Amino acid sequence: MFKIILIFSLNSIILTQVFGASIIADEKLRNLEKAKEILDKYPLIDGHNDLPHMIRTNFMNRFGQFDLNDMKQSLISSTGKEGITHTDIKRIREGKLSGQFWAIYANCQTDAKDSVRRHLEQIDVVYRFVEKYSNDFQFVQKSGDIMPAFKNKKIISLLGLESGHAIDSSLAILRVFYELGVRYMTLTHNCDVPWATNNQIDRLANASSYGGLTKFGRKVIQEMNRLGMIVDLSHVSYQTMLDALDESKAPVMFSHSSVYSLCNHVRNVRDDVLLKLKQNNGILMINLYNGFIKCGNQVPTMNDIIAHFNYTKNLIGVDHIGIGADFDGVDLTPPDVDDVSKYPNLFAALIENGWNENDLAKIAGLNVIRVLADNEKYAKSVENMEPIDDYIDKTDLDPKYSECRTSF
Ligand SMILES: *[C@@H]1O[C@H](CO)[C@@H](O)[C@H](O)[C@H]1NC(C)=O
Ligand SMILES: *[C@@H]1O[C@H](CO)[C@@H](O)[C@H](O)[C@H]1NC(C)=O
């Protein structure tokens, strides 16, 4: 009797070892198929991708030097190096990425110099690739144009201005950027602007003595709300986050930030801010950069990524989550989602972790479309308001700005 039981259980151990692995593999395959089906049904719109900057860094914006169908090959043939490339049409299609806020970025060294020019040149890059590859891309400025473009299998191309120094403290320049199609502006990059502080001050012991938005900074928010341009709080300081959430009449976004409680990097978002984001009906678009998912130079696993999604869902609900992977803006990406072709892996893993189709439709694109639509709605509700024609106070400007201004 005893012997029989022993043989029986030994057999079942062997059976589990042989068949268990393939059952798990089957389930993974099914989840991946399901993920792809969902992404065929609902648009996936990522909040932040630095392809325009990648084109500048590697090709000086010379369109003869690369083919956007295959950037891996372009890098090798133009520069002789594999380099870092996360985005091209081939991989966008494979990854079922339906739309993208392209980041319009010029670094902090351009501030008080040629920042306006450099940001405009990056807008030109997006206009040019949308035009050159018009079978694939479509330029979009209104939430209502997103679903039709998705149905036509176009890669929806929206503009996000990454850095507040782009407007050189001028509401007139802000309005011109809106006219050019910019639909969000990140208030700062990793440097202060004369009207808002950035995340780097949060590393200092006396961070709280720096403040967040100035009086003019609040005007910038009011004018963005009036226009219907989303306020983006990735890269800003903790106090600027709080001030902007206090001032904004429309939902705000974090276009590419993750959860501070899981990785306490100053670029990530603290719980109290996330709770205010929920009240504001805004969105955290989770950044996949290794250093924001897993602090301490560790390579993130898929579970580490899922933890950020789970945590945010538990704290503020699924209506306030999106994805802002930061591809082509970072050097290190998680092995399981290392470029734009791998979004289906992320969605398959979320399915494996109990996320349903409704959840996935929202975090893929429906939430960010709602945020854009809410900003449009607010703008419509104040359409009789005059543009704000305040100038920044001269005393708010560091002397370095006098070199790039003929007069105040
Ligand atoms: C914060 O402290 C540093 C020295 O650690 C000092 O240089 C700086 O002026 C202080 N900033 C403010 C706003 O008090
Ligand atoms: C995510 O949450 C689900 C549901 O609560 C849980 O089953 C799963 O283990 C969680 N995954 C991770 C990686 O935390």
Short mmCIF file of C-alpha atoms and ligand atoms in Angstrom, two decimals:
data_model
loop_
_atom_site.label_atom_id
_atom_site.label_comp_id
_atom_site.label_asym_id
_atom_site.label_seq_id
_atom_site.Cartn_x
_atom_site.Cartn_y
_atom_site.Cartn_z
CA MET A 1 0.00 0.00 0.00
CA PHE A 2 2.63 2.45 1.14
CA LYS A 3 4.78 1.54 -1.85
CA ILE A 4 1.95 2.17 -4.32
CA ILE A 5 1.27 5.64 -2.96
CA LEU A 6 4.93 6.46 -3.19
CA ILE A 7 5.10 5.36 -6.83
CA PHE A 8 1.91 7.24 -7.59
CA SER A 9 3.14 10.52 -6.14
CA LEU A 10 6.53 10.10 -7.78
CA ASN A 11 4.73 9.71 -11.08
CA SER A 12 2.71 12.83 -10.58
CA ILE A 13 5.86 14.80 -9.77
CA ILE A 14 7.38 13.60 -13.02
CA LEU A 15 4.15 14.39 -14.86
CA THR A 16 4.06 17.93 -13.46
CA GLN A 17 7.66 18.47 -14.42
CA VAL A 18 7.13 17.38 -18.00
CA PHE A 19 3.69 18.85 -18.64
CA GLY A 20 3.68 21.72 -16.11
CA ALA A 21 6.25 23.69 -18.07
CA SER A 22 4.31 23.38 -21.26
CA ILE A 23 1.03 24.32 -19.54
CA ILE A 24 2.70 27.54 -18.35
CA ALA A 25 4.17 28.13 -21.82
CA ASP A 26 0.71 27.63 -23.35
CA GLU A 27 -0.80 30.10 -20.96
CA LYS A 28 1.88 32.68 -21.76
CA LEU A 29 1.22 32.24 -25.46
CA ARG A 30 -2.53 32.61 -24.93
CA ASN A 31 -2.01 35.80 -22.90
CA LEU A 32 0.21 37.23 -25.61
CA GLU A 33 -2.42 36.46 -28.27
CA LYS A 34 -5.09 38.03 -26.05
CA ALA A 35 -2.89 41.12 -25.49
CA LYS A 36 -2.46 41.55 -29.24
CA GLU A 37 -6.21 41.20 -29.81
CA ILE A 38 -6.88 43.91 -27.23
CA LEU A 39 -4.32 46.22 -28.84
CA ASP A 40 -6.01 45.67 -32.22
CA LYS A 41 -9.30 46.73 -30.68
CA TYR A 42 -8.21 49.76 -28.63
CA PRO A 43 -5.56 52.38 -29.38
CA LEU A 44 -2.27 52.29 -27.46
CA ILE A 45 -1.04 55.85 -27.07
CA ASP A 46 2.27 56.30 -25.29
CA GLY A 47 2.94 59.57 -23.45
CA HIS A 48 6.61 60.10 -24.21
CA ASN A 49 9.08 59.03 -26.91
CA ASP A 50 12.30 60.85 -27.82
CA LEU A 51 12.62 59.74 -31.44
CA PRO A 52 12.92 63.38 -32.66
CA HIS A 53 15.86 63.92 -30.31
CA MET A 54 17.38 60.60 -31.38
CA ILE A 55 17.21 61.83 -34.98
CA ARG A 56 18.98 65.02 -33.98
CA THR A 57 21.68 63.32 -31.93
CA ASN A 58 22.57 60.72 -34.54
CA PHE A 59 21.74 62.34 -37.87
CA MET A 60 21.67 66.12 -37.18
CA ASN A 61 18.08 66.02 -38.52
CA ARG A 62 19.32 65.11 -42.03
CA PHE A 63 16.60 62.97 -43.52
CA GLY A 64 18.84 61.54 -46.23
CA GLN A 65 20.84 59.70 -43.58
CA PHE A 66 18.18 57.40 -42.14
CA ASP A 67 15.20 55.33 -43.05
CA LEU A 68 12.49 55.40 -40.41
CA ASN A 69 11.32 51.96 -41.50
CA ASP A 70 14.44 50.45 -39.96
CA MET A 71 16.50 52.59 -37.61
CA LYS A 72 18.80 49.74 -36.51
CA GLN A 73 20.05 49.40 -40.07
CA SER A 74 20.16 53.19 -40.53
CA LEU A 75 22.38 53.65 -37.49
CA ILE A 76 24.79 50.98 -38.64
CA SER A 77 25.05 52.24 -42.20
CA SER A 78 25.33 55.93 -41.26
CA THR A 79 27.44 55.81 -38.14
CA GLY A 80 29.00 52.36 -38.24
CA LYS A 81 27.60 51.76 -34.75
CA GLU A 82 24.59 49.89 -33.45
CA GLY A 83 23.93 52.69 -30.98
CA ILE A 84 20.67 52.93 -29.07
CA THR A 85 17.49 52.86 -31.06
CA HIS A 86 14.11 51.87 -29.68
CA THR A 87 11.74 53.16 -32.35
CA ASP A 88 11.04 52.68 -36.05
CA ILE A 89 8.00 51.93 -38.19
CA LYS A 90 8.75 48.22 -38.38
CA ARG A 91 8.90 47.88 -34.61
CA ILE A 92 5.98 50.29 -33.99
CA ARG A 93 3.78 47.99 -36.11
CA GLU A 94 5.08 44.87 -34.38
CA GLY A 95 4.43 46.42 -30.97
CA LYS A 96 0.95 47.59 -31.96
CA LEU A 97 1.73 51.13 -30.85
CA SER A 98 -1.12 53.15 -32.37
CA GLY A 99 -0.16 56.61 -31.26
CA GLN A 100 2.59 58.61 -29.67
CA PHE A 101 3.19 61.96 -28.03
CA TRP A 102 6.55 62.75 -29.66
CA ALA A 103 8.78 64.63 -27.26
CA ILE A 104 9.96 68.03 -28.49
CA TYR A 105 13.14 68.45 -26.49
CA ALA A 106 16.26 70.59 -26.33
CA ASN A 107 18.53 70.33 -23.33
CA CYS A 108 18.95 72.79 -20.47
CA GLN A 109 22.13 74.28 -21.96
CA THR A 110 19.95 75.93 -24.63
CA ASP A 111 18.12 77.93 -21.94
CA ALA A 112 18.83 81.68 -22.22
CA LYS A 113 20.40 80.94 -25.62
CA ASP A 114 18.76 79.21 -28.58
CA SER A 115 16.06 77.17 -26.83
CA VAL A 116 13.18 78.56 -28.92
CA ARG A 117 15.01 77.77 -32.16
CA ARG A 118 16.03 74.29 -31.06
CA HIS A 119 12.54 73.30 -29.97
CA LEU A 120 11.08 74.65 -33.22
CA GLU A 121 13.60 72.62 -35.20
CA GLN A 122 12.45 69.49 -33.38
CA ILE A 123 8.82 70.22 -34.29
CA ASP A 124 10.04 70.43 -37.89
CA VAL A 125 11.48 66.92 -37.53
CA VAL A 126 8.06 65.50 -36.58
CA TYR A 127 6.30 67.41 -39.36
CA ARG A 128 8.86 66.05 -41.80
CA PHE A 129 8.64 62.39 -40.84
CA VAL A 130 4.85 62.51 -40.72
CA GLU A 131 4.93 63.94 -44.26
CA LYS A 132 7.65 61.67 -45.62
CA TYR A 133 6.07 58.49 -44.25
CA SER A 134 2.47 59.62 -44.64
CA ASN A 135 1.24 56.09 -45.39
CA ASP A 136 2.06 55.31 -41.77
CA PHE A 137 1.83 58.53 -39.73
CA GLN A 138 -0.95 61.03 -39.22
CA PHE A 139 -0.55 64.32 -37.38
CA VAL A 140 -3.30 64.77 -34.78
CA GLN A 141 -4.21 67.80 -32.66
CA LYS A 142 -7.70 66.93 -31.39
CA SER A 143 -8.96 64.07 -29.25
CA GLY A 144 -11.85 63.59 -31.68
CA ASP A 145 -9.45 62.75 -34.51
CA ILE A 146 -7.80 59.89 -32.62
CA MET A 147 -10.33 57.06 -33.12
CA PRO A 148 -10.82 57.71 -36.87
CA ALA A 149 -7.03 57.71 -37.38
CA PHE A 150 -6.81 54.49 -35.35
CA LYS A 151 -9.47 52.85 -37.52
CA ASN A 152 -7.41 53.85 -40.57
CA LYS A 153 -4.39 52.12 -38.99
CA LYS A 154 -2.41 55.36 -38.89
CA ILE A 155 0.24 56.00 -36.26
CA ILE A 156 -1.35 58.91 -34.43
CA SER A 157 1.28 61.59 -33.95
CA LEU A 158 0.82 64.18 -31.23
CA LEU A 159 3.29 66.79 -29.99
CA GLY A 160 4.48 67.14 -26.38
CA LEU A 161 6.85 69.98 -25.55
CA GLU A 162 9.22 68.51 -23.00
CA SER A 163 10.70 71.58 -21.50
CA GLY A 164 9.30 74.82 -20.12
CA HIS A 165 12.47 76.68 -21.12
CA ALA A 166 11.14 76.32 -24.70
CA ILE A 167 8.81 79.30 -24.20
CA ASP A 168 11.48 81.67 -22.80
CA SER A 169 9.01 82.88 -20.14
CA SER A 170 6.64 84.22 -22.81
CA LEU A 171 2.92 83.45 -22.95
CA ALA A 172 2.94 84.60 -26.59
CA ILE A 173 5.45 81.86 -27.46
CA LEU A 174 3.32 79.37 -25.50
CA ARG A 175 0.33 80.29 -27.68
CA VAL A 176 2.38 79.92 -30.87
CA PHE A 177 3.46 76.43 -29.77
CA TYR A 178 -0.20 75.57 -29.24
CA GLU A 179 -0.97 76.78 -32.79
CA LEU A 180 1.81 74.54 -34.09
CA GLY A 181 0.03 71.55 -32.54
CA VAL A 182 1.68 71.15 -29.13
CA ARG A 183 -0.81 69.47 -26.78
CA TYR A 184 1.19 69.16 -23.59
CA MET A 185 4.04 71.05 -22.05
CA THR A 186 6.30 69.65 -19.32
CA LEU A 187 6.77 72.71 -17.12
CA THR A 188 10.49 72.11 -16.57
CA HIS A 189 13.19 69.69 -17.63
CA ASN A 190 16.04 69.01 -15.15
CA CYS A 191 16.58 72.74 -14.65
CA ASP A 192 14.49 75.51 -13.13
CA VAL A 193 12.70 78.00 -15.33
CA PRO A 194 12.26 81.52 -13.93
CA TRP A 195 8.69 80.57 -12.95
CA ALA A 196 8.94 76.93 -11.73
CA THR A 197 11.40 74.66 -9.92
CA ASN A 198 12.52 71.24 -11.17
CA ASN A 199 13.00 67.80 -9.59
CA GLN A 200 16.73 68.22 -8.92
CA ILE A 201 16.09 70.55 -5.97
CA ASP A 202 14.27 67.69 -4.21
CA ARG A 203 17.69 66.09 -3.68
CA LEU A 204 18.66 69.01 -1.42
CA ALA A 205 18.08 69.06 2.32
CA ASN A 206 16.54 72.53 2.04
CA ALA A 207 14.27 71.68 -0.93
CA SER A 208 11.26 73.25 0.71
CA SER A 209 12.88 76.68 0.79
CA TYR A 210 12.91 76.81 -3.02
CA GLY A 211 9.15 76.94 -3.61
CA GLY A 212 7.33 75.70 -6.71
CA LEU A 213 5.42 77.94 -9.12
CA THR A 214 5.83 81.71 -8.97
CA LYS A 215 2.93 84.09 -9.58
CA PHE A 216 3.83 84.10 -13.28
CA GLY A 217 4.06 80.29 -13.17
CA ARG A 218 0.42 80.22 -12.14
CA LYS A 219 -0.38 82.46 -15.14
CA VAL A 220 1.33 79.91 -17.38
CA ILE A 221 -1.01 77.21 -16.02
CA GLN A 222 -4.04 79.47 -16.50
CA GLU A 223 -3.05 80.16 -20.10
CA MET A 224 -2.42 76.45 -20.80
CA ASN A 225 -5.88 75.69 -19.39
CA ARG A 226 -7.40 78.43 -21.52
CA LEU A 227 -5.76 77.02 -24.65
CA GLY A 228 -6.49 73.36 -23.86
CA MET A 229 -2.82 72.34 -23.55
CA ILE A 230 -2.26 69.62 -20.94
CA VAL A 231 0.00 70.53 -17.99
CA ASP A 232 2.72 67.85 -17.72
CA LEU A 233 4.37 67.43 -14.32
CA SER A 234 7.10 64.89 -15.12
CA HIS A 235 10.49 66.48 -14.27
CA VAL A 236 9.09 69.22 -12.01
CA SER A 237 9.80 69.53 -8.26
CA TYR A 238 7.47 68.17 -5.60
CA GLN A 239 6.34 71.70 -4.71
CA THR A 240 5.69 72.57 -8.38
CA MET A 241 3.54 69.42 -8.63
CA LEU A 242 1.47 70.57 -5.64
CA ASP A 243 1.16 74.16 -6.90
CA ALA A 244 0.17 73.09 -10.43
CA LEU A 245 -2.40 70.62 -9.10
CA ASP A 246 -3.78 73.45 -6.97
CA GLU A 247 -3.91 75.89 -9.89
CA SER A 248 -5.02 73.74 -12.83
CA LYS A 249 -8.71 73.71 -13.71
CA ALA A 250 -8.23 70.78 -16.10
CA PRO A 251 -6.71 67.30 -15.61
CA VAL A 252 -2.90 67.22 -15.62
CA MET A 253 -0.55 64.43 -16.64
CA PHE A 254 2.76 62.88 -15.78
CA SER A 255 3.86 61.99 -19.31
CA HIS A 256 6.73 59.73 -18.15
CA SER A 257 7.15 59.09 -14.41
CA SER A 258 6.76 56.09 -12.11
CA VAL A 259 5.94 55.38 -8.46
CA TYR A 260 8.11 56.94 -5.74
CA SER A 261 6.99 54.46 -3.07
CA LEU A 262 8.53 51.62 -5.10
CA CYS A 263 11.65 53.47 -6.23
CA ASN A 264 12.38 56.70 -4.42
CA HIS A 265 13.86 58.66 -7.30
CA VAL A 266 13.06 62.39 -7.51
CA ARG A 267 11.60 61.84 -11.01
CA ASN A 268 8.93 59.52 -9.56
CA VAL A 269 5.63 60.54 -7.96
CA ARG A 270 4.83 60.38 -4.25
CA ASP A 271 1.61 58.93 -2.86
CA ASP A 272 0.16 62.25 -1.64
CA VAL A 273 0.61 63.70 -5.14
CA LEU A 274 -0.97 60.60 -6.70
CA LEU A 275 -4.01 61.06 -4.46
CA LYS A 276 -4.33 64.67 -5.61
CA LEU A 277 -3.91 63.50 -9.20
CA LYS A 278 -6.94 61.26 -8.73
CA GLN A 279 -9.00 64.23 -7.46
CA ASN A 280 -7.82 66.23 -10.47
CA ASN A 281 -8.87 63.34 -12.77
CA GLY A 282 -5.38 63.32 -14.27
CA ILE A 283 -3.07 60.50 -15.38
CA LEU A 284 0.25 58.91 -14.41
CA MET A 285 1.87 57.52 -17.57
CA ILE A 286 4.31 55.00 -16.17
CA ASN A 287 7.93 55.28 -17.29
CA LEU A 288 9.71 51.97 -18.03
CA TYR A 289 13.27 53.31 -17.63
CA ASN A 290 15.30 50.89 -15.51
CA GLY A 291 16.38 53.59 -13.06
CA PHE A 292 12.79 54.62 -12.27
CA ILE A 293 11.32 51.10 -12.07
CA LYS A 294 14.07 49.55 -9.96
CA CYS A 295 16.31 51.84 -7.96
CA GLY A 296 19.92 50.84 -7.32
CA ASN A 297 21.21 49.87 -10.77
CA GLN A 298 19.28 46.61 -10.84
CA VAL A 299 17.83 45.24 -14.06
CA PRO A 300 14.02 45.29 -13.74
CA THR A 301 12.07 42.08 -14.25
CA MET A 302 8.55 42.06 -15.63
CA ASN A 303 7.24 41.69 -12.08
CA ASP A 304 9.08 44.87 -11.08
CA ILE A 305 7.27 46.71 -13.88
CA ILE A 306 3.90 45.18 -13.00
CA ALA A 307 4.41 46.27 -9.39
CA HIS A 308 4.23 49.96 -10.48
CA PHE A 309 0.98 49.31 -12.36
CA ASN A 310 -0.52 47.30 -9.49
CA TYR A 311 0.47 49.88 -6.91
CA THR A 312 -1.02 52.80 -8.82
CA LYS A 313 -4.23 50.89 -9.51
CA ASN A 314 -4.61 50.00 -5.83
CA LEU A 315 -3.92 53.56 -4.68
CA ILE A 316 -5.87 55.70 -7.18
CA GLY A 317 -7.68 53.34 -9.54
CA VAL A 318 -7.30 52.23 -13.13
CA ASP A 319 -8.76 55.46 -14.60
CA HIS A 320 -5.56 57.37 -13.87
CA ILE A 321 -2.91 55.14 -15.45
CA GLY A 322 -1.20 55.20 -18.83
CA ILE A 323 2.18 54.31 -20.31
CA GLY A 324 4.97 56.78 -21.07
CA ALA A 325 7.82 54.40 -21.76
CA ASP A 326 10.49 57.04 -22.57
CA PHE A 327 11.90 55.01 -25.47
CA ASP A 328 14.83 56.65 -27.24
CA GLY A 329 15.13 58.99 -24.27
CA VAL A 330 16.98 56.53 -22.03
CA ASP A 331 19.95 54.20 -22.40
CA LEU A 332 18.68 51.32 -20.26
CA THR A 333 15.39 49.52 -20.87
CA PRO A 334 13.98 46.41 -19.17
CA PRO A 335 14.87 43.22 -21.12
CA ASP A 336 11.23 42.14 -21.44
CA VAL A 337 10.07 45.51 -22.83
CA ASP A 338 13.24 46.88 -24.39
CA ASP A 339 11.79 48.79 -27.35
CA VAL A 340 8.49 49.76 -29.00
CA SER A 341 8.01 46.28 -30.47
CA LYS A 342 7.52 44.79 -26.99
CA TYR A 343 4.38 46.48 -25.64
CA PRO A 344 2.37 43.24 -26.15
CA ASN A 345 4.67 41.51 -23.62
CA LEU A 346 3.70 44.12 -21.03
CA PHE A 347 0.00 43.69 -21.74
CA ALA A 348 0.31 39.88 -21.61
CA ALA A 349 1.99 40.17 -18.21
CA LEU A 350 -0.77 42.47 -16.96
CA ILE A 351 -3.34 39.86 -18.07
CA GLU A 352 -1.36 37.24 -16.19
CA ASN A 353 -1.61 39.51 -13.12
CA GLY A 354 -5.38 39.75 -13.26
CA TRP A 355 -5.92 42.90 -15.31
CA ASN A 356 -9.04 42.61 -17.48
CA GLU A 357 -9.78 43.89 -20.96
CA ASN A 358 -11.56 46.97 -19.66
CA ASP A 359 -8.54 47.91 -17.52
CA LEU A 360 -6.15 47.39 -20.42
CA ALA A 361 -8.24 49.44 -22.85
CA LYS A 362 -8.11 52.32 -20.39
CA ILE A 363 -4.39 52.27 -19.63
CA ALA A 364 -3.52 51.73 -23.30
CA GLY A 365 -5.22 54.85 -24.57
CA LEU A 366 -8.74 55.59 -23.38
CA ASN A 367 -7.53 57.37 -20.23
CA VAL A 368 -5.13 59.71 -22.00
CA ILE A 369 -7.71 60.45 -24.69
CA ARG A 370 -10.12 61.41 -21.89
CA VAL A 371 -7.52 63.73 -20.32
CA LEU A 372 -6.96 65.48 -23.66
CA ALA A 373 -10.73 65.72 -24.24
CA ASP A 374 -11.26 67.18 -20.75
CA ASN A 375 -8.65 69.84 -21.46
CA GLU A 376 -10.42 70.68 -24.73
CA LYS A 377 -13.74 70.83 -22.86
CA TYR A 378 -12.36 73.24 -20.28
CA ALA A 379 -10.89 75.44 -23.03
CA LYS A 380 -14.27 75.48 -24.76
CA SER A 381 -15.96 76.53 -21.51
CA VAL A 382 -13.75 79.64 -21.29
CA GLU A 383 -13.58 80.44 -24.99
CA ASN A 384 -14.65 84.04 -24.38
CA MET A 385 -11.71 84.67 -22.09
CA GLU A 386 -9.02 86.95 -23.58
CA PRO A 387 -5.46 85.65 -23.91
CA ILE A 388 -3.40 86.55 -20.86
CA ASP A 389 -0.98 89.32 -21.83
CA ASP A 390 1.10 89.51 -18.68
CA TYR A 391 4.87 89.55 -18.99
CA ILE A 392 7.15 87.90 -16.49
CA ASP A 393 8.38 90.32 -13.85
CA LYS A 394 11.82 91.64 -14.72
CA THR A 395 13.01 90.88 -11.19
CA ASP A 396 12.16 87.17 -11.71
CA LEU A 397 14.71 86.91 -14.51
CA ASP A 398 18.28 85.92 -13.76
CA PRO A 399 20.83 88.35 -15.33
CA LYS A 400 21.85 85.59 -17.81
CA TYR A 401 18.60 86.25 -19.73
CA SER A 402 19.59 89.83 -20.53
CA GLU A 403 22.16 88.47 -23.01
CA CYS A 404 19.47 86.94 -25.20
CA ARG A 405 16.99 89.85 -24.98
CA THR A 406 17.51 93.18 -26.73
CA SER A 407 15.30 94.87 -24.19
CA PHE A 408 12.79 93.79 -21.64
C1 LIG B 1 20.08 75.55 0.17
O1 LIG B 1 21.29 75.21 0.77
C2 LIG B 1 22.45 75.46 -0.02
C3 LIG B 1 23.68 75.00 0.74
O2 LIG B 1 23.55 73.67 1.12
C4 LIG B 1 22.57 76.94 -0.33
O3 LIG B 1 23.67 77.16 -1.20
C5 LIG B 1 21.30 77.41 -0.99
O4 LIG B 1 21.34 78.82 -1.16
C6 LIG B 1 20.07 77.07 -0.14
N1 LIG B 1 18.90 77.42 -0.91
C7 LIG B 1 17.89 78.14 -0.42
C8 LIG B 1 16.79 78.50 -1.36
O5 LIG B 1 17.84 78.51 0.71
C1 LIG B 2 -0.57 42.39 -8.99
O1 LIG B 2 -1.84 42.34 -8.39
C2 LIG B 2 -2.53 41.10 -8.57
C3 LIG B 2 -3.93 41.24 -8.05
O2 LIG B 2 -3.94 41.75 -6.75
C4 LIG B 2 -1.72 40.00 -7.88
O3 LIG B 2 -2.36 38.75 -8.08
C5 LIG B 2 -0.32 39.96 -8.46
O4 LIG B 2 0.48 39.02 -7.78
C6 LIG B 2 0.33 41.33 -8.37
N1 LIG B 2 1.60 41.26 -9.09
C7 LIG B 2 2.71 41.86 -8.69
C8 LIG B 2 3.92 41.65 -9.53
O5 LIG B 2 2.77 42.56 -7.72
#
